[in-house]
Short mmCIF file of N, CA and C in Angstrom, two decimals:
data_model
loop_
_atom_site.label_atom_id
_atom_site.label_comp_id
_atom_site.label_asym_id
_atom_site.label_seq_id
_atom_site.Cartn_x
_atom_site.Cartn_y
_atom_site.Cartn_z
N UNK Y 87 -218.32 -205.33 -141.40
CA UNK Y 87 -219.09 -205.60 -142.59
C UNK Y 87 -220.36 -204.77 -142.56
N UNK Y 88 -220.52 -204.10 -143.51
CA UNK Y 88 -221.83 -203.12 -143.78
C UNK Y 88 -223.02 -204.14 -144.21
N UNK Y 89 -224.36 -203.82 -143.84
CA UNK Y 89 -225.22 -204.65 -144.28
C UNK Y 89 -225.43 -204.56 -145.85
N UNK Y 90 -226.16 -205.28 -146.75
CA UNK Y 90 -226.39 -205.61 -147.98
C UNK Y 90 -227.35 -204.09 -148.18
N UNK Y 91 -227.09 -203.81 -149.52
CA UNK Y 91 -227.84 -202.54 -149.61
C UNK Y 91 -228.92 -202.84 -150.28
N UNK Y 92 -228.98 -203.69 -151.53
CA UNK Y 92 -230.09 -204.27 -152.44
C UNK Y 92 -229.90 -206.17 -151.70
N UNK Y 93 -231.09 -206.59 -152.53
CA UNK Y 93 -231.68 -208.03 -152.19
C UNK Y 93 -232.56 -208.06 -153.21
N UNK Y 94 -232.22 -209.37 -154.10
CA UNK Y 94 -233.36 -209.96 -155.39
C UNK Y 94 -233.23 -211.42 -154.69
N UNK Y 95 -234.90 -211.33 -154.44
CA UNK Y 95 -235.32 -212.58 -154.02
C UNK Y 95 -236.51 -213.21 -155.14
N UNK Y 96 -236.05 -214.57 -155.57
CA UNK Y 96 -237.06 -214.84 -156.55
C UNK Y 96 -237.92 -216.54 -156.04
N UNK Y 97 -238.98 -216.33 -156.70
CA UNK Y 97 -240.00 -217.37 -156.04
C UNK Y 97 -241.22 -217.30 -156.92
N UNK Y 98 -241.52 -218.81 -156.53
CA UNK Y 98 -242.75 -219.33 -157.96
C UNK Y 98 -243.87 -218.98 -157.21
N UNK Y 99 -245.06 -218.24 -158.05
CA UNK Y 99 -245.86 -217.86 -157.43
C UNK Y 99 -247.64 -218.13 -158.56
N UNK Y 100 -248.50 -218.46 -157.74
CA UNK Y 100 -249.63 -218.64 -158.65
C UNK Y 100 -249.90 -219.69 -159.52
N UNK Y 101 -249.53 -221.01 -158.45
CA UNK Y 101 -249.14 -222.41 -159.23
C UNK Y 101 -248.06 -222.62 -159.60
N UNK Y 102 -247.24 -221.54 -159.93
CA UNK Y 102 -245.94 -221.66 -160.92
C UNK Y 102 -246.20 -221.05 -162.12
N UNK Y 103 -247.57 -220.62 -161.88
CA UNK Y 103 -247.69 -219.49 -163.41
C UNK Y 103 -246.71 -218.13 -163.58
N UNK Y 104 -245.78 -217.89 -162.75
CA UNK Y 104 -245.27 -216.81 -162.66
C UNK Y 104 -244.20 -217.39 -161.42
N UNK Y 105 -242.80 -216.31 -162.26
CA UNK Y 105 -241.71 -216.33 -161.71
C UNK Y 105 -241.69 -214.80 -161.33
N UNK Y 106 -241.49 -214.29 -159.85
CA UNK Y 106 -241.30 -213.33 -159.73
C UNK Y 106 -239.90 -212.94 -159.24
N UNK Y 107 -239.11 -212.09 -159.65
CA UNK Y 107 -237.95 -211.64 -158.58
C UNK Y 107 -238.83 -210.18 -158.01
N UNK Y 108 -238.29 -210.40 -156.50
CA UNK Y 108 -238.80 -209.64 -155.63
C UNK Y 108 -237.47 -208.49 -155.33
N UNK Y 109 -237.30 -207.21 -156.06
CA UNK Y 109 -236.05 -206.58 -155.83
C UNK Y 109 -235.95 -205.25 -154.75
N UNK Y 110 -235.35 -205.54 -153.54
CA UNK Y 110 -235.45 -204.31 -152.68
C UNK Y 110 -234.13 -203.33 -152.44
N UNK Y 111 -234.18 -202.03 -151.92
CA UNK Y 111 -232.96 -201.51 -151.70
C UNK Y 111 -232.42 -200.57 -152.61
N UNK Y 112 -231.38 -200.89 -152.68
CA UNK Y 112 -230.81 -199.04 -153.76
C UNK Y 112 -230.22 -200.47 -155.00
N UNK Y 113 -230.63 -200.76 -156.15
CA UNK Y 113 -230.32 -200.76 -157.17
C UNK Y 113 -229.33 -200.38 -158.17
N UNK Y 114 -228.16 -200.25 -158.29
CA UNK Y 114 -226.97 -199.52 -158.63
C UNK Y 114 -226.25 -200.29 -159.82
N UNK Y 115 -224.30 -199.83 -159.68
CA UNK Y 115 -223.59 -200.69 -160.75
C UNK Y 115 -223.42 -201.92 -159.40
N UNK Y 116 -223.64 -201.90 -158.90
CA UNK Y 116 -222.96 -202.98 -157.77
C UNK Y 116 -224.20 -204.18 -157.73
N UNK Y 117 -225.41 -203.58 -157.84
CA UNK Y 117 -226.49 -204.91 -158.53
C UNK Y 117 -226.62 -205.49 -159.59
N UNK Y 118 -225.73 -204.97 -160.78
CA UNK Y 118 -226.46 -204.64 -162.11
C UNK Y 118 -225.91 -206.47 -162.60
N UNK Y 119 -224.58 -206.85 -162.12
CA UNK Y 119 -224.54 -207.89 -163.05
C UNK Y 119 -225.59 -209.21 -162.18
N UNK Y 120 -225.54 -209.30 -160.47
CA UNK Y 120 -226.59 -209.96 -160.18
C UNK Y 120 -227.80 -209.91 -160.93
N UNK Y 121 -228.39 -208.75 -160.90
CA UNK Y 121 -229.65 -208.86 -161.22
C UNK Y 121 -229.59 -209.01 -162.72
N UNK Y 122 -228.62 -208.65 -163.75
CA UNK Y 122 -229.18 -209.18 -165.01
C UNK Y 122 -228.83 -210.88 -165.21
N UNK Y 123 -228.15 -211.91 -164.26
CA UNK Y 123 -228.31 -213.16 -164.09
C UNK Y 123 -229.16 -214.01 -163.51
N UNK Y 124 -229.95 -212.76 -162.39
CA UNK Y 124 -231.23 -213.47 -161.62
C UNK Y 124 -232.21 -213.36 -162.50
N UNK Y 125 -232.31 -212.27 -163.83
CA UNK Y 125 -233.45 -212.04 -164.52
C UNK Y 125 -232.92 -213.34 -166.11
N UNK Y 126 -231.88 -213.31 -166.02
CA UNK Y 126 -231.41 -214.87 -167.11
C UNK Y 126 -232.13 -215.70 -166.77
N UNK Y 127 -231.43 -216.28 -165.28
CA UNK Y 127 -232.23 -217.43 -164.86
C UNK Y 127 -233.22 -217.34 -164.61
N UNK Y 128 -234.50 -216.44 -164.22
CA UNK Y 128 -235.50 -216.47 -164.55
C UNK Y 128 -237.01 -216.67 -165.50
N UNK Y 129 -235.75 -215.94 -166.82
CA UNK Y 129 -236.63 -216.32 -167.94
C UNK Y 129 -236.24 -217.86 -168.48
N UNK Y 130 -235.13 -218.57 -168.19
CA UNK Y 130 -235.27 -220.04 -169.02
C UNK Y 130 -234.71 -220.81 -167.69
N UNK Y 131 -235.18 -221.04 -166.58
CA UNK Y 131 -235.11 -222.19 -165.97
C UNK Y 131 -236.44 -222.79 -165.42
N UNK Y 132 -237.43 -222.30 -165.97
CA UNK Y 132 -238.90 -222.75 -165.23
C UNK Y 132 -239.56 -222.52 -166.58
N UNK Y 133 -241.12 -223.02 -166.20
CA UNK Y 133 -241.61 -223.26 -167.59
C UNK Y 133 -243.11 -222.17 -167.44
N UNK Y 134 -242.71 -221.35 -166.36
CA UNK Y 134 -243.96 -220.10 -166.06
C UNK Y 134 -244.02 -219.26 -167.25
N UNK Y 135 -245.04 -219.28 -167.54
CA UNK Y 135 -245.62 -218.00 -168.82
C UNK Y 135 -245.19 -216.38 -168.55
N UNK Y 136 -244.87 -216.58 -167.45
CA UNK Y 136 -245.19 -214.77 -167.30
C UNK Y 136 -243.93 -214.48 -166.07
N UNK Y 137 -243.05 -213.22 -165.88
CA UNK Y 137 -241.97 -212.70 -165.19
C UNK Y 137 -242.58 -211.98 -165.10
N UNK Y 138 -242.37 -211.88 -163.87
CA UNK Y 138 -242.90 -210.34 -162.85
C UNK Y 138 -241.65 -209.97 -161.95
N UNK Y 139 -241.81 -208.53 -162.24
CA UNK Y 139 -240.36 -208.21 -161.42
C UNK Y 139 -240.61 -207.13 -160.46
N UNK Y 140 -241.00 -207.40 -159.04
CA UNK Y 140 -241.96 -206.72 -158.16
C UNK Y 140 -240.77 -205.46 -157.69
N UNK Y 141 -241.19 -204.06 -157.50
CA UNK Y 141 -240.29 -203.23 -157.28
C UNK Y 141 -240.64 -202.32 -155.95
N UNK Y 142 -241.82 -203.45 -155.42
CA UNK Y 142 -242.16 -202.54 -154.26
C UNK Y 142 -241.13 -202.08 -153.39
N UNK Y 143 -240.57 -202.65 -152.87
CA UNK Y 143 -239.16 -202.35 -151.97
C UNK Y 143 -238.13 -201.50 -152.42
N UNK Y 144 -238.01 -201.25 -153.41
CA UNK Y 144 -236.98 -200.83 -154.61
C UNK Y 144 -236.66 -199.24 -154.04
N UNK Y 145 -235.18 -198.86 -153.52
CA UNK Y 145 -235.61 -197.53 -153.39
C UNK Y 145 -234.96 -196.57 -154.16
N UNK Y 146 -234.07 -197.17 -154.90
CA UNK Y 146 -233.44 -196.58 -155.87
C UNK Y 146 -232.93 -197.51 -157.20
N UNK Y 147 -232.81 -197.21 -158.48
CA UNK Y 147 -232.73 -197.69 -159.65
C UNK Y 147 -232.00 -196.58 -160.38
N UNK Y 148 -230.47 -196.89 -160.69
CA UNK Y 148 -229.43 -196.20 -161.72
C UNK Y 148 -229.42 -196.44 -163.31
N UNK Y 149 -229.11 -195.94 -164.13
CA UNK Y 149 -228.75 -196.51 -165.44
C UNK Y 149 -228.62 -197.89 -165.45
N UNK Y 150 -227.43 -198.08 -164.45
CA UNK Y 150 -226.82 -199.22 -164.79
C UNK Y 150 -227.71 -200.74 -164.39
N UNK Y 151 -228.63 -200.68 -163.50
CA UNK Y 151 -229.37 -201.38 -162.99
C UNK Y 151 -230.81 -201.39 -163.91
N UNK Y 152 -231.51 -200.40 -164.38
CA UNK Y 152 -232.38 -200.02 -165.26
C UNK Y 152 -231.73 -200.92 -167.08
N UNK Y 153 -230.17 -200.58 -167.55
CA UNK Y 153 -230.08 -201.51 -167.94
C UNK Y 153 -230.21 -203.08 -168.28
N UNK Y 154 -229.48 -203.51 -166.68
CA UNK Y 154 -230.10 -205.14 -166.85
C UNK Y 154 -231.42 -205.37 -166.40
N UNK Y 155 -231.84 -204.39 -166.35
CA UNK Y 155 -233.55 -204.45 -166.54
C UNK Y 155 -234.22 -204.55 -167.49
N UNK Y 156 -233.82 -203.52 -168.10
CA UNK Y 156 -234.15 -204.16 -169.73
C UNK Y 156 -234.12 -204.83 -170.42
N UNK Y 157 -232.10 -205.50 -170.34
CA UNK Y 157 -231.69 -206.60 -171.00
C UNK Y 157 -232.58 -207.94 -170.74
N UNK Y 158 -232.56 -208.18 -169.46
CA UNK Y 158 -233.45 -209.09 -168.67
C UNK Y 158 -235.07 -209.38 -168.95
N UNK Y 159 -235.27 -208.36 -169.05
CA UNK Y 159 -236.77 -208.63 -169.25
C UNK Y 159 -237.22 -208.63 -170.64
N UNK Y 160 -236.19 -208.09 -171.66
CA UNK Y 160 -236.18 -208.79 -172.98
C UNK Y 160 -235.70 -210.14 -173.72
N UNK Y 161 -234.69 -210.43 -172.25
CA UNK Y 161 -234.31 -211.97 -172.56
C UNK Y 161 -236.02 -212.95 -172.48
N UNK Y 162 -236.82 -212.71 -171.16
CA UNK Y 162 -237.94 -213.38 -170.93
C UNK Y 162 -238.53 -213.62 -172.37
N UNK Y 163 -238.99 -211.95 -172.59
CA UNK Y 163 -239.99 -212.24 -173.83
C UNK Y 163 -239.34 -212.91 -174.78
N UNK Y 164 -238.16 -213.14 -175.51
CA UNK Y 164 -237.24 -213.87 -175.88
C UNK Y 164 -237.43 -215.66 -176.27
N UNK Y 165 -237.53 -215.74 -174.58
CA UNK Y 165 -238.13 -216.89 -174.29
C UNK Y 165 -239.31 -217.52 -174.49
N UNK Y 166 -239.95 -216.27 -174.79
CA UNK Y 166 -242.02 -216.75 -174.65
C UNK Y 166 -242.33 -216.36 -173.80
N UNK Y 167 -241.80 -215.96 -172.70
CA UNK Y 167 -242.46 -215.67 -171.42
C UNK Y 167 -242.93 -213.89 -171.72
N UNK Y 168 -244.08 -213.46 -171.39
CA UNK Y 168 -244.15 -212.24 -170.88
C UNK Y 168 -243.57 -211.95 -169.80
N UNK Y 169 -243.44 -210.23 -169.98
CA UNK Y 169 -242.69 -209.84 -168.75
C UNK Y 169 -243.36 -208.52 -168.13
N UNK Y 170 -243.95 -208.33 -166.73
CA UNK Y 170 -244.31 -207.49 -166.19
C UNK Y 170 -243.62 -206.93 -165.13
N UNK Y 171 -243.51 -205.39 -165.15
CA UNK Y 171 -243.14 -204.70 -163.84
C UNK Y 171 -244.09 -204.13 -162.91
N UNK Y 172 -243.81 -204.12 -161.56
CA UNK Y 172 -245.33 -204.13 -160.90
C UNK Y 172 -244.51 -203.37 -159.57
N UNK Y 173 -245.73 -202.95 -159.03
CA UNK Y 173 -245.46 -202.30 -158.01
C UNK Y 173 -244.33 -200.66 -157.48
N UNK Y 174 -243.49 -200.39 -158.96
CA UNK Y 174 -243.26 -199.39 -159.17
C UNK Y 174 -243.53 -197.99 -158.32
N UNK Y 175 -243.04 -197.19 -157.17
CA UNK Y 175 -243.51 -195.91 -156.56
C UNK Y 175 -242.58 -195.29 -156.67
N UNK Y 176 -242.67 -194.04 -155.73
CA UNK Y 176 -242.03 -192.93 -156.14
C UNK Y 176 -240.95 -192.25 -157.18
N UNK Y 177 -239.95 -192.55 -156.10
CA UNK Y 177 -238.67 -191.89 -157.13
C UNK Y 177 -238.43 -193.03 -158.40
N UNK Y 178 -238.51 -194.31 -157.71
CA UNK Y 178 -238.18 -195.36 -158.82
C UNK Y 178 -239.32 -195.53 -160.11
N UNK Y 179 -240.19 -194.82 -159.92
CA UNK Y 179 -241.45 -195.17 -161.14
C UNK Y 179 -241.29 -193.75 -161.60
N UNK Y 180 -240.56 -192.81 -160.96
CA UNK Y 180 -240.51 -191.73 -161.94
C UNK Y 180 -239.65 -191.58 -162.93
N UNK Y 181 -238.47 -192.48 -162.57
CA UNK Y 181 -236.87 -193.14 -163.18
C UNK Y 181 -237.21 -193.76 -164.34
N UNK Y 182 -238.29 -194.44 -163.82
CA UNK Y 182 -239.06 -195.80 -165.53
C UNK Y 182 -239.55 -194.66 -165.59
N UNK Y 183 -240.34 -194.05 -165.55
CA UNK Y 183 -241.76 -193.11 -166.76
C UNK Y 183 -240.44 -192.37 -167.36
N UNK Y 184 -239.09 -192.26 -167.23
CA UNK Y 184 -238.53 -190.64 -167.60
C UNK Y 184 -238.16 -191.41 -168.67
N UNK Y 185 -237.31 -192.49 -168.50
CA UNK Y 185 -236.58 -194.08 -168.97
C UNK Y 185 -237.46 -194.52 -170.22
N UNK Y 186 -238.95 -194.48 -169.99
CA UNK Y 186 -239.80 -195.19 -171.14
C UNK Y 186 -239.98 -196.55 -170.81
N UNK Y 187 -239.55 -196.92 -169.59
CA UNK Y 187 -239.48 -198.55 -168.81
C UNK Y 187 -240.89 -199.19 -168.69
N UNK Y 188 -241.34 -197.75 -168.33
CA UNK Y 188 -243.22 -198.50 -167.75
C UNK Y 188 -244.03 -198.70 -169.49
N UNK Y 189 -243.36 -197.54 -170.19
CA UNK Y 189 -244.39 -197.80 -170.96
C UNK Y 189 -243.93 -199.46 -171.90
N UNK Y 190 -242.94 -199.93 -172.35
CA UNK Y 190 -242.03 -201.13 -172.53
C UNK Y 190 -243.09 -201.94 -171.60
N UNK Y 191 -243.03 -201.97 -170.59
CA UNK Y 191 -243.75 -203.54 -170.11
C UNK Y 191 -245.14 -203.63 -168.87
N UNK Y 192 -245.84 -202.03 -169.53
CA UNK Y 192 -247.02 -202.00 -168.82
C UNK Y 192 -246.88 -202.22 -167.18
N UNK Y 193 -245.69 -201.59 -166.31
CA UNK Y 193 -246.21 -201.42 -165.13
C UNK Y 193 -247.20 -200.95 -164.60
N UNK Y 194 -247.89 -201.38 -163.43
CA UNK Y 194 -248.47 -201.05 -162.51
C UNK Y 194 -248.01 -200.68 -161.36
N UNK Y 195 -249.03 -200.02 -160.53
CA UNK Y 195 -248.91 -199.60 -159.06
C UNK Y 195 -249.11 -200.75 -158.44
N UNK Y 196 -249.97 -201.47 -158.60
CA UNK Y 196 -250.82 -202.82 -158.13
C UNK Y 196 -249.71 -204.02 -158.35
N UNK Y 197 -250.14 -205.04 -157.82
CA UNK Y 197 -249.59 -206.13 -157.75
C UNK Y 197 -250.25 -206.79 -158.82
N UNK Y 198 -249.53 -207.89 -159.68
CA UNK Y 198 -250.56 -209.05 -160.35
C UNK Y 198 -250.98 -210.20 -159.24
N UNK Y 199 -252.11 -210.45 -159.56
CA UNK Y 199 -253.05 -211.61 -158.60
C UNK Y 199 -252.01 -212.33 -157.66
N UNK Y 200 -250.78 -212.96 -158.33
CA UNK Y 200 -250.51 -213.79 -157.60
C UNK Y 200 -249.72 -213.10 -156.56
N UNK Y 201 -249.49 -211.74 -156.36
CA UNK Y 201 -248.60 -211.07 -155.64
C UNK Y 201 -248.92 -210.83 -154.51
N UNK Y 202 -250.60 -210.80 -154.59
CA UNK Y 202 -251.51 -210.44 -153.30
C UNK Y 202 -251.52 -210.89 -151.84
N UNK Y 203 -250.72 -210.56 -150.70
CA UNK Y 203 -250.69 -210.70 -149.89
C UNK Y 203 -251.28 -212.20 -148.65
N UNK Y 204 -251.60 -212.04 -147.74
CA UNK Y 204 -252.04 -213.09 -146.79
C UNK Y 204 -253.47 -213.64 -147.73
N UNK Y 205 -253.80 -214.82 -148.35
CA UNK Y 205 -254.16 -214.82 -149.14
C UNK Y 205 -253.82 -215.67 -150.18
N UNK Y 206 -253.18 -215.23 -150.40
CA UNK Y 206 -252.71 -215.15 -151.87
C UNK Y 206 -251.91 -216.06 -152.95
N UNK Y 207 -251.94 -216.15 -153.80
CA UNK Y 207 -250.76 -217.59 -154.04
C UNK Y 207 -250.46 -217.94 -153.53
N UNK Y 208 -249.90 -219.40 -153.57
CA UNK Y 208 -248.50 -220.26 -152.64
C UNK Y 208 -247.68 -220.62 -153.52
N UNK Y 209 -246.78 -219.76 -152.38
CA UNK Y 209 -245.13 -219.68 -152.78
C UNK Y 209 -244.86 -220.64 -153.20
N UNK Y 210 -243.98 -221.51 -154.25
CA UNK Y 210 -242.97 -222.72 -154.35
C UNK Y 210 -242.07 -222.66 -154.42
N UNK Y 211 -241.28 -223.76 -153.93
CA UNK Y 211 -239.58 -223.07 -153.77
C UNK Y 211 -239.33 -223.76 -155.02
N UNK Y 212 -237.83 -222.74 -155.39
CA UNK Y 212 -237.49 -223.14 -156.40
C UNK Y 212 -236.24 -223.88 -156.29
N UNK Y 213 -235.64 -224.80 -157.30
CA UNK Y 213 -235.15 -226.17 -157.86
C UNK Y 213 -234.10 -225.06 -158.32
N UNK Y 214 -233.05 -225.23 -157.31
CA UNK Y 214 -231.53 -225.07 -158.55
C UNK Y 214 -231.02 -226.11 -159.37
N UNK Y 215 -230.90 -224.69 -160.68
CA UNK Y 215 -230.52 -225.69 -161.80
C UNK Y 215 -229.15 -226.62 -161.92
N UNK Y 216 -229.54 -227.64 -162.38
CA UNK Y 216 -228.14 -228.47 -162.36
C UNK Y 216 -226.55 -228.06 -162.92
N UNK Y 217 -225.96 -228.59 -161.66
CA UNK Y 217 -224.76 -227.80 -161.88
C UNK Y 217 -224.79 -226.15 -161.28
N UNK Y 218 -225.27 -225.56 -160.70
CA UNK Y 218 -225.08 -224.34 -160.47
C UNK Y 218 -225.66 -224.21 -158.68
N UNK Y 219 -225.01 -223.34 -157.98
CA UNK Y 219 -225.67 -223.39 -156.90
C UNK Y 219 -227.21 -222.53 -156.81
N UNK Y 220 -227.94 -222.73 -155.44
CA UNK Y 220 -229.04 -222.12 -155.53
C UNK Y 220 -228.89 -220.60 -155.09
N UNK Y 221 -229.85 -219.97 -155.58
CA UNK Y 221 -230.26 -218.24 -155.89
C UNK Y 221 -229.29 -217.91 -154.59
N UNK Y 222 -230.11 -218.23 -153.02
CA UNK Y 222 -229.40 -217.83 -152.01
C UNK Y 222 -227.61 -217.97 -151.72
N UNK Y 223 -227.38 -219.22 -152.44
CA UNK Y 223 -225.98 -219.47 -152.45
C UNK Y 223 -224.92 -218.35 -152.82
N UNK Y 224 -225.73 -217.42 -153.99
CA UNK Y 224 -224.98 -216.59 -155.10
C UNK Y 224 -225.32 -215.18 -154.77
N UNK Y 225 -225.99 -215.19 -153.40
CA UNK Y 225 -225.91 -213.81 -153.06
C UNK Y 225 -224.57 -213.46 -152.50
N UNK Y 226 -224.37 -211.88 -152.94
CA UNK Y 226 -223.58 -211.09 -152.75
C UNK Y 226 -223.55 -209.89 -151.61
N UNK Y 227 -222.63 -209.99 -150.68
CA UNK Y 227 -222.81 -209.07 -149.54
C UNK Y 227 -221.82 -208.08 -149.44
N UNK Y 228 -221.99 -206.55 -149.28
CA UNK Y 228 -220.85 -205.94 -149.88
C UNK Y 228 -220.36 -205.37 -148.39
N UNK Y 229 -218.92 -205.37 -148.55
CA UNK Y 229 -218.32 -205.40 -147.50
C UNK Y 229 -217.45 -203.91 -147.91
#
């Protein structure tokens, strides 16, 4: 078994003012339907104002993944929730600037407040929704 290439880890952050998925790794068609269901359940299972979708780790982002990026983070606003991308570098923030991604939802280099390190918000775990298993349950390991 080969190790996992991507990982979306999501967690309440800043009281619960913010749902962030935390996405690391190469980003591809092999993430794309996870992550546009981790970014579903993100925008309507909590009652946080604001999605943040942290890309520090991120080392690659395809069409197809940049897709349910979009889809996803237009479901949020959808919802009411704003939606921010944060932490964006190299190759992957040059992918959004080419894409028109950053300019869509005002990324930053920076983290938002609650992202800030030792410090910084406290984490809350999150409540799987009824009937469905939790986030970790529904990870996918590619073999």
């Amino acid at each position: 078994m080969r190790p996992e290439h991507f990982r979306i880890t999501r967690v309440m952050i800043d009281g619960g003012r913010e749902v962030c998925l935390r996405l690391s790794g190469d980003l591809d068609g092999d993430a794309r339907d996870e992550l546009r269901q981790e970014l579903f359940d993100a925008a309507h299972d909590n009652d946080a104002p604001l999605l943040v979708v942290d890309l520090h780790k991120t080392l690659f982002l395809d069409s197809e993944a940049i897709g349910a990026l979009l889809d996803g983070l237009l479901r949020a606003q959808e919802a009411g929730k704003a939606a921010q991308i944060v932490n964006a570098r190299g190759v992957v923030r040059t992918v959004l600037q080419v894409t028109g991604v950053l300019d869509l939802f005002g990324a930053t280099a920076e983290s938002s407040v609650g992202l800030g390190g030792p410090g910084g918000a406290t984490i809350l775990p999150l409540r799987a929704p009824r009937g469905r298993p939790d986030a970790a349950a529904r990870r996918r390991r590619v073999t």
